[in-house]
Coordinates of C-alpha atoms in Angstrom, one line a residue:
X1198 CA 95.1 101.3 64.8
X1199 CA 92.0 102.2 62.8
X1200 CA 88.9 101.8 64.9
X1201 CA 86.8 99.0 63.4
X1202 CA 83.0 99.2 63.5
X1203 CA 80.6 96.7 65.1
X1204 CA 79.7 95.4 61.6
X1205 CA 83.2 95.1 60.2
X1206 CA 84.2 92.4 62.7
X1207 CA 81.7 89.9 61.3
X1208 CA 83.6 87.4 59.2
X1209 CA 82.5 86.8 55.6
X1210 CA 82.1 83.1 56.2
X1211 CA 79.5 83.7 59.0
X1212 CA 76.2 82.1 57.8
X1213 CA 72.8 83.7 58.2
X1214 CA 71.3 80.7 60.0
X1215 CA 72.2 81.0 63.7
X1216 CA 71.7 77.2 64.2
X1217 CA 74.7 76.5 62.0
X1218 CA 76.9 79.2 63.4
X1219 CA 80.0 78.0 65.1
X1220 CA 81.8 80.2 67.6
X1221 CA 85.3 78.8 66.6
X1222 CA 87.0 78.7 63.2
X1223 CA 89.7 75.9 63.3
X1224 CA 91.3 77.3 60.2
X1225 CA 92.0 80.8 61.6
X1226 CA 92.0 79.8 65.3
X1227 CA 89.6 82.6 66.0
X1228 CA 86.6 82.6 68.3
X1229 CA 83.8 84.9 67.3
X1230 CA 80.7 86.2 68.9
X1231 CA 77.5 84.1 68.4
X1232 CA 75.5 87.3 68.7
X1233 CA 74.6 89.8 66.1
X1234 CA 73.8 93.4 66.5
X1235 CA 70.4 94.2 65.1
X1236 CA 70.3 97.0 62.5
X1237 CA 68.5 99.3 64.9
X1238 CA 71.6 99.3 67.1
X1239 CA 74.1 100.0 64.4
X1240 CA 75.5 103.5 64.8
X1241 CA 75.5 105.7 61.7
X1242 CA 78.4 105.0 59.4
X1243 CA 79.4 108.6 59.2
X1244 CA 83.2 108.8 60.0
X1245 CA 82.7 112.4 61.2
X1246 CA 80.2 111.4 64.0
X1247 CA 81.4 112.2 67.5
X1248 CA 80.3 110.5 70.7
X1249 CA 78.5 113.4 72.3
X1250 CA 76.3 114.1 69.2
X1251 CA 75.5 110.4 68.9
X1252 CA 74.4 110.1 72.6
X1253 CA 72.5 113.4 72.6
X1254 CA 70.6 112.2 69.5
X1255 CA 69.4 109.2 71.5
X1256 CA 68.2 111.0 74.6
X1257 CA 64.5 111.5 75.3
X1258 CA 63.0 114.8 74.2
X1259 CA 64.9 117.9 75.2
X1260 CA 61.7 118.8 77.1
X1261 CA 61.2 115.5 78.8
X1262 CA 60.5 115.8 82.6
X1263 CA 61.6 112.2 83.1
X1264 CA 64.2 111.7 85.8
X1265 CA 67.7 110.9 84.3
X1266 CA 69.6 111.0 87.6
X1267 CA 68.5 111.0 91.3
X1268 CA 70.7 111.7 94.3
X1269 CA 70.2 108.7 96.6
X1270 CA 70.6 110.9 99.7
X1271 CA 69.1 114.3 98.9
X1272 CA 66.6 113.3 96.2
X1273 CA 67.9 116.0 93.9
X1274 CA 66.7 115.2 90.4
X1275 CA 68.2 115.9 87.0
X1276 CA 65.6 115.4 84.3
X1277 CA 66.4 114.7 80.7
X1278 CA 65.4 118.3 79.9
X1279 CA 68.0 119.5 82.5
X1280 CA 70.6 117.2 81.0
X1281 CA 70.1 118.5 77.5
X1282 CA 70.4 122.1 78.6
X1283 CA 73.4 121.5 81.0
X1284 CA 75.4 119.7 78.4
X1285 CA 75.0 122.3 75.6
X1286 CA 75.4 125.3 77.9
X1287 CA 78.6 124.0 79.5
X1288 CA 80.0 123.0 76.2
X1289 CA 79.4 126.5 74.8
X1290 CA 81.1 128.1 77.8
X1291 CA 84.1 125.8 77.6
X1292 CA 84.6 126.7 73.9
X1293 CA 83.8 130.5 74.0
X1294 CA 84.6 131.8 77.5
X1295 CA 87.5 129.5 78.3
X1296 CA 88.8 129.1 74.7
X1297 CA 89.0 125.3 75.0
X1298 CA 90.1 124.0 71.6
X1299 CA 89.6 120.6 69.9
X1300 CA 91.9 118.0 71.3
X1301 CA 92.6 119.9 74.6
X1302 CA 92.6 117.6 77.6
X1303 CA 90.3 118.3 80.6
X1304 CA 91.0 116.4 83.8
X1305 CA 87.9 115.7 85.8
X1306 CA 88.3 115.0 89.5
X1307 CA 85.1 114.2 91.3
X1308 CA 83.2 111.4 93.0
X1309 CA 79.9 110.4 91.5
X1310 CA 77.2 113.1 91.4
X1311 CA 74.0 113.8 89.4
X1312 CA 75.9 116.3 87.3
X1313 CA 78.9 114.1 86.5
X1314 CA 77.4 112.7 83.3
X1315 CA 76.5 116.2 82.1
X1316 CA 80.1 117.3 82.6
X1317 CA 81.4 114.3 80.7
X1318 CA 79.1 114.9 77.8
X1319 CA 79.8 118.6 77.8
X1320 CA 83.6 118.1 77.6
X1321 CA 83.1 115.7 74.7
X1322 CA 80.7 118.1 73.0
X1323 CA 83.1 120.9 73.3
X1324 CA 85.6 118.9 71.2
X1325 CA 88.0 118.4 74.2
X1326 CA 89.4 115.1 75.5
X1327 CA 88.2 113.8 78.8
X1328 CA 90.6 112.4 81.4
X1329 CA 88.8 111.3 84.5
X1330 CA 90.7 110.9 87.8
X1331 CA 90.0 109.1 91.0
X1332 CA 89.4 111.2 94.2
X1333 CA 91.3 108.4 96.0
X1334 CA 94.5 109.5 94.3
X1335 CA 97.1 111.5 96.1
X1336 CA 98.2 115.0 95.0
X1337 CA 101.4 113.5 93.4
X1338 CA 99.4 110.9 91.5
X1339 CA 96.9 113.6 90.3
X1340 CA 99.9 115.8 89.2
X1341 CA 101.4 112.8 87.3
X1342 CA 98.1 112.2 85.5
X1343 CA 97.7 115.9 84.6
X1344 CA 101.3 116.0 83.3
X1345 CA 101.1 112.7 81.4
X1346 CA 97.8 113.5 79.8
X1347 CA 98.7 117.0 78.9
X1348 CA 95.7 118.5 80.7
X1349 CA 95.1 122.2 80.1
X1350 CA 92.1 122.5 82.4
X1351 CA 90.7 120.7 85.4
X1352 CA 87.3 120.4 86.8
X1353 CA 87.1 119.4 90.5
X1354 CA 84.8 119.4 93.5
X1355 CA 85.8 122.0 96.2
X1356 CA 86.8 119.1 98.5
X1357 CA 89.3 117.7 95.9
X1358 CA 90.6 120.9 94.3
X1359 CA 93.6 121.2 96.7
X1360 CA 95.1 118.1 95.0
X1361 CA 95.5 120.0 91.8
X1362 CA 97.7 122.8 93.3
X1363 CA 101.0 121.1 92.6
X1364 CA 99.7 120.1 89.1
X1365 CA 99.6 123.8 88.1
X1366 CA 96.5 123.3 86.0
X1367 CA 93.7 126.0 85.9
X1368 CA 90.8 124.6 87.8
X1369 CA 87.0 125.0 87.7
X1370 CA 85.0 124.0 90.7
X1371 CA 81.9 121.9 90.1
X1372 CA 79.9 124.0 92.6
X1373 CA 80.5 126.7 95.1
X1374 CA 81.4 125.8 98.6
X1375 CA 79.2 127.5 101.3
X1376 CA 82.1 129.9 102.3
X1377 CA 82.9 130.9 98.7
X1378 CA 80.3 133.3 97.5
X1379 CA 82.5 135.7 95.5
X1380 CA 84.7 133.4 93.5
X1381 CA 84.5 132.7 89.7
X1382 CA 81.4 130.9 88.3
X1383 CA 81.2 127.2 89.1
X1384 CA 80.4 124.5 86.5
X1385 CA 76.8 124.3 87.9
X1386 CA 76.4 128.0 87.3
X1387 CA 77.8 127.7 83.8
X1388 CA 75.2 125.0 83.0
X1389 CA 72.5 127.5 83.8
X1390 CA 73.7 130.8 82.4
X1391 CA 75.4 130.3 79.0
X1392 CA 73.8 130.4 75.6
X1393 CA 73.9 126.9 74.1
X1394 CA 73.3 128.3 70.6
X1395 CA 76.2 130.7 70.6
X1396 CA 78.5 128.5 68.5
X1397 CA 78.5 125.2 66.7
X1398 CA 80.6 122.4 68.2
X1399 CA 84.0 121.8 66.6
X1400 CA 84.2 118.9 64.2
X1401 CA 85.4 115.7 65.7
X1402 CA 85.2 112.2 64.1
X1403 CA 85.2 108.6 65.1
X1404 CA 89.0 108.3 64.7
X1405 CA 89.7 111.3 67.0
X1406 CA 90.7 110.9 70.6
X1407 CA 87.8 111.2 73.0
X1408 CA 89.1 110.1 76.4
X1409 CA 92.3 109.1 78.2
X1410 CA 91.6 106.7 81.1
X1411 CA 94.2 105.5 83.4
X1412 CA 94.5 101.8 84.2
X1413 CA 94.2 100.8 87.9
X1414 CA 97.9 100.0 88.1
X1415 CA 97.3 96.9 90.2
X1416 CA 100.7 95.4 89.3
X1417 CA 102.5 98.4 87.8
X1418 CA 102.4 102.2 87.1
X1419 CA 99.1 103.3 85.6
X1420 CA 99.2 103.9 81.8
X1421 CA 97.0 106.3 79.8
X1422 CA 94.5 104.2 77.8
X1423 CA 93.5 106.2 74.6
X1424 CA 89.9 105.7 73.5
X1425 CA 88.4 107.3 70.4
X1426 CA 85.0 108.7 69.7
X1427 CA 84.4 105.5 67.7
X1428 CA 85.2 103.4 70.7
X1429 CA 82.7 105.3 72.9
X1430 CA 80.0 105.1 70.2
X1431 CA 80.5 101.3 70.0
X1432 CA 80.4 101.1 73.9
X1433 CA 77.0 102.8 73.9
X1434 CA 75.7 100.7 71.1
X1435 CA 76.7 97.5 72.8
X1436 CA 75.1 98.5 76.1
X1437 CA 71.9 99.4 74.3
X1438 CA 71.9 96.0 72.7
X1439 CA 72.7 94.1 76.0
X1440 CA 69.9 96.0 77.8
X1441 CA 67.4 95.0 75.1
X1442 CA 68.3 91.3 74.9
X1443 CA 68.3 90.9 78.7
X1444 CA 65.1 92.7 79.1
X1445 CA 66.6 95.5 81.2
X1446 CA 65.5 98.5 79.1
X1447 CA 62.9 99.7 81.7
X1448 CA 65.1 99.1 84.7
X1449 CA 66.0 101.7 87.4
X1450 CA 69.7 101.5 88.0
X1451 CA 71.9 102.1 91.1
X1452 CA 75.2 103.9 90.5
X1453 CA 77.9 103.4 93.1
X1454 CA 80.5 102.2 90.6
X1455 CA 82.8 105.2 90.2
X1456 CA 82.0 107.1 87.0
X1457 CA 85.8 107.9 86.6
X1458 CA 86.3 104.2 85.9
X1459 CA 85.6 102.7 82.5
X1460 CA 82.9 100.5 84.0
X1461 CA 81.0 103.4 85.5
X1462 CA 81.7 105.8 82.6
X1463 CA 80.4 103.4 80.0
X1464 CA 77.3 102.5 82.0
X1465 CA 76.2 105.6 83.8
X1466 CA 77.6 108.7 82.0
X1467 CA 77.3 107.4 78.5
X1468 CA 75.1 104.3 78.0
X1469 CA 72.1 104.6 80.4
X1470 CA 71.2 108.2 79.4
X1471 CA 70.9 106.9 75.8
X1472 CA 68.3 104.3 77.0
X1473 CA 66.2 107.0 78.7
X1474 CA 66.8 105.1 82.0
X1475 CA 66.7 106.5 85.5
X1476 CA 69.8 106.2 87.6
X1477 CA 70.0 106.6 91.3
X1478 CA 73.5 108.0 92.2
X1479 CA 75.6 107.4 95.2
X1480 CA 78.7 109.5 95.8
X1481 CA 80.4 106.6 97.6
X1482 CA 79.6 103.0 98.3
X1483 CA 78.1 101.9 101.6
X1484 CA 76.3 98.5 101.7
X1485 CA 73.5 99.5 104.0
X1486 CA 72.9 102.8 102.3
X1487 CA 72.9 101.1 98.9
X1488 CA 70.4 98.5 100.0
X1489 CA 68.1 101.1 101.5
X1490 CA 68.3 103.1 98.3
X1491 CA 67.2 100.0 96.3
X1492 CA 64.0 99.8 98.4
X1493 CA 63.4 103.6 98.6
X1494 CA 63.8 104.4 94.9
X1495 CA 62.5 101.2 93.3
X1496 CA 65.9 100.2 92.0
X1497 CA 65.7 97.1 89.8
X1498 CA 69.2 96.7 88.4
X1499 CA 72.6 97.0 90.3
X1500 CA 75.7 97.0 88.2
X1501 CA 78.2 95.8 90.8
X1502 CA 81.6 94.3 91.4
X1503 CA 82.4 91.0 93.1
X1504 CA 83.1 92.4 96.6
X1505 CA 79.6 93.9 96.6
X1506 CA 78.0 90.6 95.5
X1507 CA 79.9 88.8 98.3
X1508 CA 78.9 91.4 100.9
X1509 CA 75.2 91.1 99.8
X1510 CA 75.3 87.4 100.1
X1511 CA 77.1 87.2 103.4
X1512 CA 75.4 90.1 105.3
X1513 CA 73.4 89.1 108.3
X1514 CA 71.1 92.1 107.8
X1515 CA 67.8 91.8 105.9
X1516 CA 66.5 94.4 103.4
X1517 CA 63.4 94.6 101.3
X1518 CA 64.9 93.8 97.9
X1519 CA 61.8 92.2 96.5
X1520 CA 61.8 94.6 93.6
X1521 CA 65.4 93.8 92.5
X1522 CA 65.5 92.1 89.2
X1523 CA 69.2 92.0 88.2
X1524 CA 72.7 92.3 89.6
X1525 CA 75.6 92.4 87.2
X1526 CA 79.2 91.8 88.1
X1527 CA 82.4 92.2 86.1
X1528 CA 85.9 93.7 86.1
X1529 CA 87.2 91.2 88.7
X1530 CA 86.8 87.6 89.8
X1531 CA 83.7 86.3 91.4
X1532 CA 84.1 82.8 92.9
X1533 CA 81.8 80.0 92.2
X1534 CA 80.8 79.6 95.9
X1535 CA 80.1 83.3 96.1
X1536 CA 77.8 83.1 93.1
X1537 CA 76.0 80.1 94.5
X1538 CA 75.6 81.8 97.9
X1539 CA 74.1 85.0 96.3
X1540 CA 71.6 82.9 94.2
X1541 CA 70.5 81.1 97.3
X1542 CA 70.0 84.4 99.2
X1543 CA 68.3 86.2 96.4
X1544 CA 66.7 83.5 94.1
X1545 CA 64.4 86.1 92.4
X1546 CA 67.3 88.2 91.2
X1547 CA 69.3 87.4 88.0
X1548 CA 73.1 87.3 88.6
X1549 CA 74.8 88.1 85.3
X1550 CA 78.6 88.1 84.9
X1551 CA 80.6 89.8 82.2
X1552 CA 84.3 90.5 81.4
X1553 CA 86.2 93.5 80.2
X1554 CA 89.1 95.8 81.0
X1555 CA 90.0 99.4 80.6
X1556 CA 92.0 98.6 77.4
X1557 CA 88.9 97.0 75.9
X1558 CA 86.7 99.9 76.7
X1559 CA 85.2 97.9 79.5
X1560 CA 83.6 95.5 77.1
X1561 CA 84.3 91.9 75.8
X1562 CA 81.8 89.4 77.1
X1563 CA 78.3 89.4 78.5
X1564 CA 75.9 86.8 79.9
X1565 CA 72.8 87.3 77.7
X1566 CA 70.8 84.7 79.7
X1567 CA 71.3 84.5 83.4
X1568 CA 72.4 80.9 84.1
X1569 CA 70.8 78.9 86.9
X1570 CA 73.2 76.0 86.5
X1571 CA 75.2 75.2 89.6
X1572 CA 78.5 75.9 87.9
X1573 CA 77.3 79.0 86.0
X1574 CA 78.4 79.7 82.5
X1575 CA 81.7 81.5 83.0
X1576 CA 81.6 85.2 82.2
X1577 CA 79.3 85.0 79.2
X1578 CA 80.0 85.0 75.5
X1579 CA 81.7 87.5 73.3
X1580 CA 79.8 90.7 72.5
X1581 CA 78.7 91.4 68.9
X1582 CA 81.7 92.4 66.8
X1583 CA 84.3 90.9 69.1
X1584 CA 86.8 88.2 68.2
X1585 CA 89.2 86.3 70.4
X1586 CA 92.3 84.1 70.3
X1587 CA 93.5 81.8 73.1
X1588 CA 97.3 81.6 72.8
X1589 CA 99.3 79.1 74.8
X1590 CA 102.0 81.1 76.7
X1591 CA 104.7 78.5 76.3
X1592 CA 104.3 77.7 72.6
X1593 CA 102.3 80.6 71.0
X1594 CA 99.9 78.0 69.7
X1595 CA 96.3 79.0 69.2
X1596 CA 94.0 76.8 71.3
X1597 CA 90.5 75.7 70.4
X1598 CA 87.5 75.0 72.7
X1599 CA 88.8 73.7 76.1
X1600 CA 92.3 74.8 75.5
X1601 CA 93.9 77.1 78.1
X1602 CA 95.9 80.1 77.1
X1603 CA 96.2 83.9 77.2
X1604 CA 93.2 85.7 75.9
X1605 CA 93.7 88.0 72.9
X1606 CA 90.9 90.3 71.9
X1607 CA 89.9 92.3 68.8
X1608 CA 86.8 94.4 68.8
X1609 CA 85.3 97.8 68.2
X1610 CA 85.9 99.2 71.7
X1611 CA 89.6 98.1 72.0
X1612 CA 91.8 101.1 72.8
X1613 CA 93.9 102.8 70.1
X1614 CA 97.1 102.9 72.1
X1615 CA 98.8 103.7 75.4
X1616 CA 99.3 107.4 75.5
X1617 CA 102.9 108.3 74.6
X1618 CA 104.2 104.8 75.2
X1619 CA 105.0 103.1 71.9
X1620 CA 106.8 100.2 73.5
X1621 CA 103.9 99.3 75.8
X1622 CA 101.4 99.7 72.9
X1623 CA 103.5 97.4 70.6
X1624 CA 103.7 94.8 73.4
X1625 CA 100.0 94.8 74.2
X1626 CA 98.5 95.4 70.8
X1627 CA 99.8 92.7 68.6
X1628 CA 99.8 93.8 65.0
X1629 CA 98.1 97.0 66.1
X1630 CA 94.8 95.3 66.7
X1631 CA 94.9 92.2 69.0
X1632 CA 94.9 93.1 72.6
X1633 CA 96.8 90.8 74.9
X1634 CA 94.8 90.8 78.1
X1635 CA 97.2 88.9 80.4
X1636 CA 94.4 86.6 81.5
X1637 CA 94.6 82.8 81.3
X1638 CA 91.3 81.5 79.9
X1639 CA 89.5 78.9 77.9
X1640 CA 86.2 78.8 75.9
X1641 CA 83.8 75.9 75.9
X1642 CA 82.2 74.5 72.8
X1643 CA 79.3 77.0 73.0
X1644 CA 81.6 80.0 73.2
X1645 CA 81.3 80.7 76.9
X1646 CA 84.5 82.2 78.4
X1647 CA 86.0 81.0 81.6
X1648 CA 88.7 82.9 83.4
X1649 CA 91.4 80.7 85.0
X1650 CA 93.9 83.2 86.3
X1651 CA 96.2 86.2 85.7
X1652 CA 99.3 85.0 84.0
X1653 CA 101.7 87.2 85.9
X1654 CA 100.3 86.6 89.4
X1655 CA 101.9 83.5 90.9
X1656 CA 103.8 82.5 93.9
X1657 CA 107.1 80.6 93.5
X1658 CA 107.4 78.1 96.5
X1659 CA 110.3 75.7 96.5
X1660 CA 110.5 75.7 92.7
X1661 CA 106.7 75.3 92.3
X1662 CA 104.6 78.0 90.6
X1663 CA 101.6 78.4 92.9
X1664 CA 99.1 80.1 90.5
X1665 CA 96.3 82.1 92.0
X1666 CA 93.4 80.5 90.2
X1667 CA 90.0 82.1 91.2
X1668 CA 87.6 80.5 88.8
X1669 CA 85.2 83.4 88.5
X1670 CA 82.0 81.5 89.1
X1671 CA 82.9 78.5 87.0
X1672 CA 84.2 75.0 87.4
X1673 CA 87.0 74.3 85.0
X1674 CA 86.4 71.1 83.0
X1675 CA 88.7 68.2 84.0
X1676 CA 90.5 68.1 80.7
X1677 CA 91.3 71.8 80.9
X1678 CA 92.6 71.4 84.4
X1679 CA 94.8 68.5 83.4
X1680 CA 96.2 70.5 80.5
X1681 CA 96.9 73.4 82.8
X1682 CA 98.6 71.1 85.4
X1683 CA 100.9 69.7 82.7
X1684 CA 101.7 73.2 81.5
X1685 CA 102.4 74.8 84.9
X1686 CA 103.6 71.8 87.0
X1687 CA 101.1 72.6 89.7
X1688 CA 97.8 74.3 89.7
X1689 CA 97.1 75.4 93.1
X1690 CA 95.5 78.0 94.2
X1691 CA 91.9 78.5 94.3
X1692 CA 93.1 79.9 97.6
X1693 CA 91.1 83.1 97.5
X1694 CA 88.0 81.3 96.3
X1695 CA 88.6 78.6 98.9
X1696 CA 89.0 81.2 101.7
X1697 CA 85.7 82.9 100.7
X1698 CA 83.8 79.7 101.3
X1699 CA 84.6 80.1 105.1
X1700 CA 81.4 81.6 106.7
X1701 CA 83.4 84.1 108.8
X1702 CA 85.6 85.4 105.9
X1703 CA 84.1 88.4 104.1
X1704 CA 87.0 89.2 101.7
X1705 CA 90.4 87.7 100.9
X1706 CA 93.6 88.4 99.0
X1707 CA 96.6 86.1 98.7
X1708 CA 100.0 87.4 97.8
X1709 CA 103.6 86.1 97.8
X1710 CA 105.7 86.6 100.9
X1711 CA 109.5 86.4 100.6
X1712 CA 110.9 83.5 102.5
X1713 CA 114.6 82.6 102.9
X1714 CA 114.0 78.9 102.8
X1715 CA 111.2 78.5 100.3
X1716 CA 111.7 81.6 98.1
X1717 CA 108.1 82.7 98.5
X1718 CA 105.2 81.4 100.5
X1719 CA 101.4 82.2 100.2
X1720 CA 100.2 84.9 102.6
X1721 CA 96.5 85.7 103.1
X1722 CA 95.1 89.1 104.0
X1723 CA 91.5 88.6 105.3
X1724 CA 88.5 90.6 106.3
X1725 CA 86.5 88.6 108.9
X1726 CA 82.9 89.3 110.0
X1727 CA 82.5 91.6 112.9
X1728 CA 81.2 89.0 115.3
X1729 CA 83.9 86.5 114.4
X1730 CA 86.8 85.4 116.6
X1731 CA 88.5 83.5 113.8
X1732 CA 92.2 83.0 114.4
X1733 CA 95.2 82.8 112.0
X1734 CA 95.8 79.2 113.1
X1735 CA 92.2 78.2 112.3
X1736 CA 92.5 79.8 108.8
X1737 CA 95.8 77.9 108.2
X1738 CA 94.2 74.6 109.2
X1739 CA 91.1 75.3 107.2
X1740 CA 93.1 75.7 104.0
X1741 CA 95.7 73.0 104.8
X1742 CA 92.9 70.4 105.1
X1743 CA 91.8 71.0 101.5
X1744 CA 95.0 71.6 99.5
X1745 CA 98.3 70.1 98.6
X1746 CA 101.2 70.9 101.0
X1747 CA 102.9 73.4 98.8
X1748 CA 99.7 75.4 98.5
X1749 CA 99.2 75.9 102.2
X1750 CA 98.8 79.4 103.6
X1751 CA 101.8 80.2 105.7
X1752 CA 101.0 83.7 107.0
X1753 CA 97.7 85.4 107.8
X1754 CA 96.9 89.0 108.5
X1755 CA 93.4 90.3 109.4
X1756 CA 92.7 93.8 108.1
X1757 CA 89.6 96.0 107.9
X1758 CA 89.3 96.0 104.1
X1759 CA 91.2 94.6 101.1
X1760 CA 92.6 97.5 99.0
X1761 CA 90.9 97.4 95.6
X1762 CA 90.6 99.4 92.5
X1763 CA 87.2 101.0 91.7
X1764 CA 86.5 97.9 89.6
X1765 CA 87.1 95.6 92.5
X1766 CA 90.5 94.3 91.5
X1767 CA 92.9 93.7 94.4
X1768 CA 95.7 96.2 94.6
X1769 CA 98.3 93.5 95.0
X1770 CA 101.4 95.7 94.8
X1771 CA 100.2 97.5 98.0
X1772 CA 99.7 94.2 99.9
X1773 CA 102.9 92.7 98.6
X1774 CA 104.9 95.8 99.7
X1775 CA 103.3 95.7 103.1
X1776 CA 103.8 91.9 103.4
X1777 CA 107.5 92.1 102.6
X1778 CA 108.2 95.1 104.8
X1779 CA 106.3 94.2 107.9
X1780 CA 107.9 92.1 110.6
X1781 CA 105.4 89.2 111.0
X1782 CA 105.7 86.4 113.5
X1783 CA 106.1 82.9 112.0
X1784 CA 103.0 80.8 112.4

């Protein structure tokens, strides 16, 4: 698939007058973004432009003392001057001392840190391909990613390096551990010592591979998502546009979203440095520490995920968040009640929802204006350069506004392919360009996107398909619901969204539990507040009083936390495996 530019996606029939621009073309069945990218945000058209060169050209002066990254605990500061030097120095060392060649893959295994963005940019500047990995992965999972991606070098923290032993990949440590004073130079030392002018960077262009990210694997094995330099350049351009139109250019950001995930990578390692923004970095998320960091460091903008928004809204603790201006949420579902509760608790802070996935480079829609309407406005409108189709699963028919179907996306950040998997690529990229998201959605007449459900996640109970419909901060219009009922026989289950309306339930996940009589029954995994004595029977009665009989929760388990991906998506396969293996008493 040739990577399209932000400008190429505008249709020739788009008129100049925004007042006459329609988001949907009945003839083609395509929804288009109502937003345009101003010329100042258009990246250079040079096909030989690489992502690192583009981002470095946007940074503040190489001599700027402005803080780029601050450690939330230690206060360690990386200025933009430090960032320039570190990127160029490490890139030179990777090329010259370690003989890293264009296209070689470097696996990065580290939690968030103030030097993580410099490592990312240095790998790209060296001409290598970045493959970030989660520290939550096991040694066998890390070995699989190293093998699948073809990594020739790894960079890891001393605490995580042991996971790479079985992978057999040469490994650099990000920094020296206190007991290791005589080992080889660390990455931090390489950032300080090498000559950044020793050799020019190898030529890489927009069509070349820049990164291989692994999907969360919530329902299957993770696959390598191939993103090009053109994809990354488009991601940065869109983030710069969104910051400007939402008035967030001068914000101070809090980074607890993992930078190895596409959400964190796009925001913190690539996009925010290009804005000249200051980012306060947390190595791991802790609600109380995060809220204290907001007050201590003057944080005004928190890119978050739904569980964090829910926790902020439901916490009994009080923090001084008067300086907070914006909270963004995406990557997973946020229920309407959770959004309303957050807005009641923090009326001065804008709550903005967006939508994207790893395969779309983390981008697709964005709420340009924070809605104050009770039902919200879904997850925003398509970003500039994006197009969408809504395809009815049963018929393959393209739906117009209000019609429910699978979301197909085309845009400048959509992946090139799944690494080494032609069959999966062909199945997910229709015609080599339309990404099938697997999400059931609809658009309203103004081009706002509403997520209804995941197509593959349903519970079959006595012949009914009990679909798990968390409405992501929206109320589906009655006609859309009626159409969906006709299509699926039954439309249950706002079960998770319903459970989260209970004042003592902090988090919830609903999965199918195998049952001899019914085939499958809904089971709920719940996190209850610490002071709560909520019982399983009370939960079952709470749901039963508000849903049809076939949607009732039949089993309940209380756990300390819901397993989620870094983006906040529920890891259902873990819960399903546990549910069907455990011996649970009937309730």
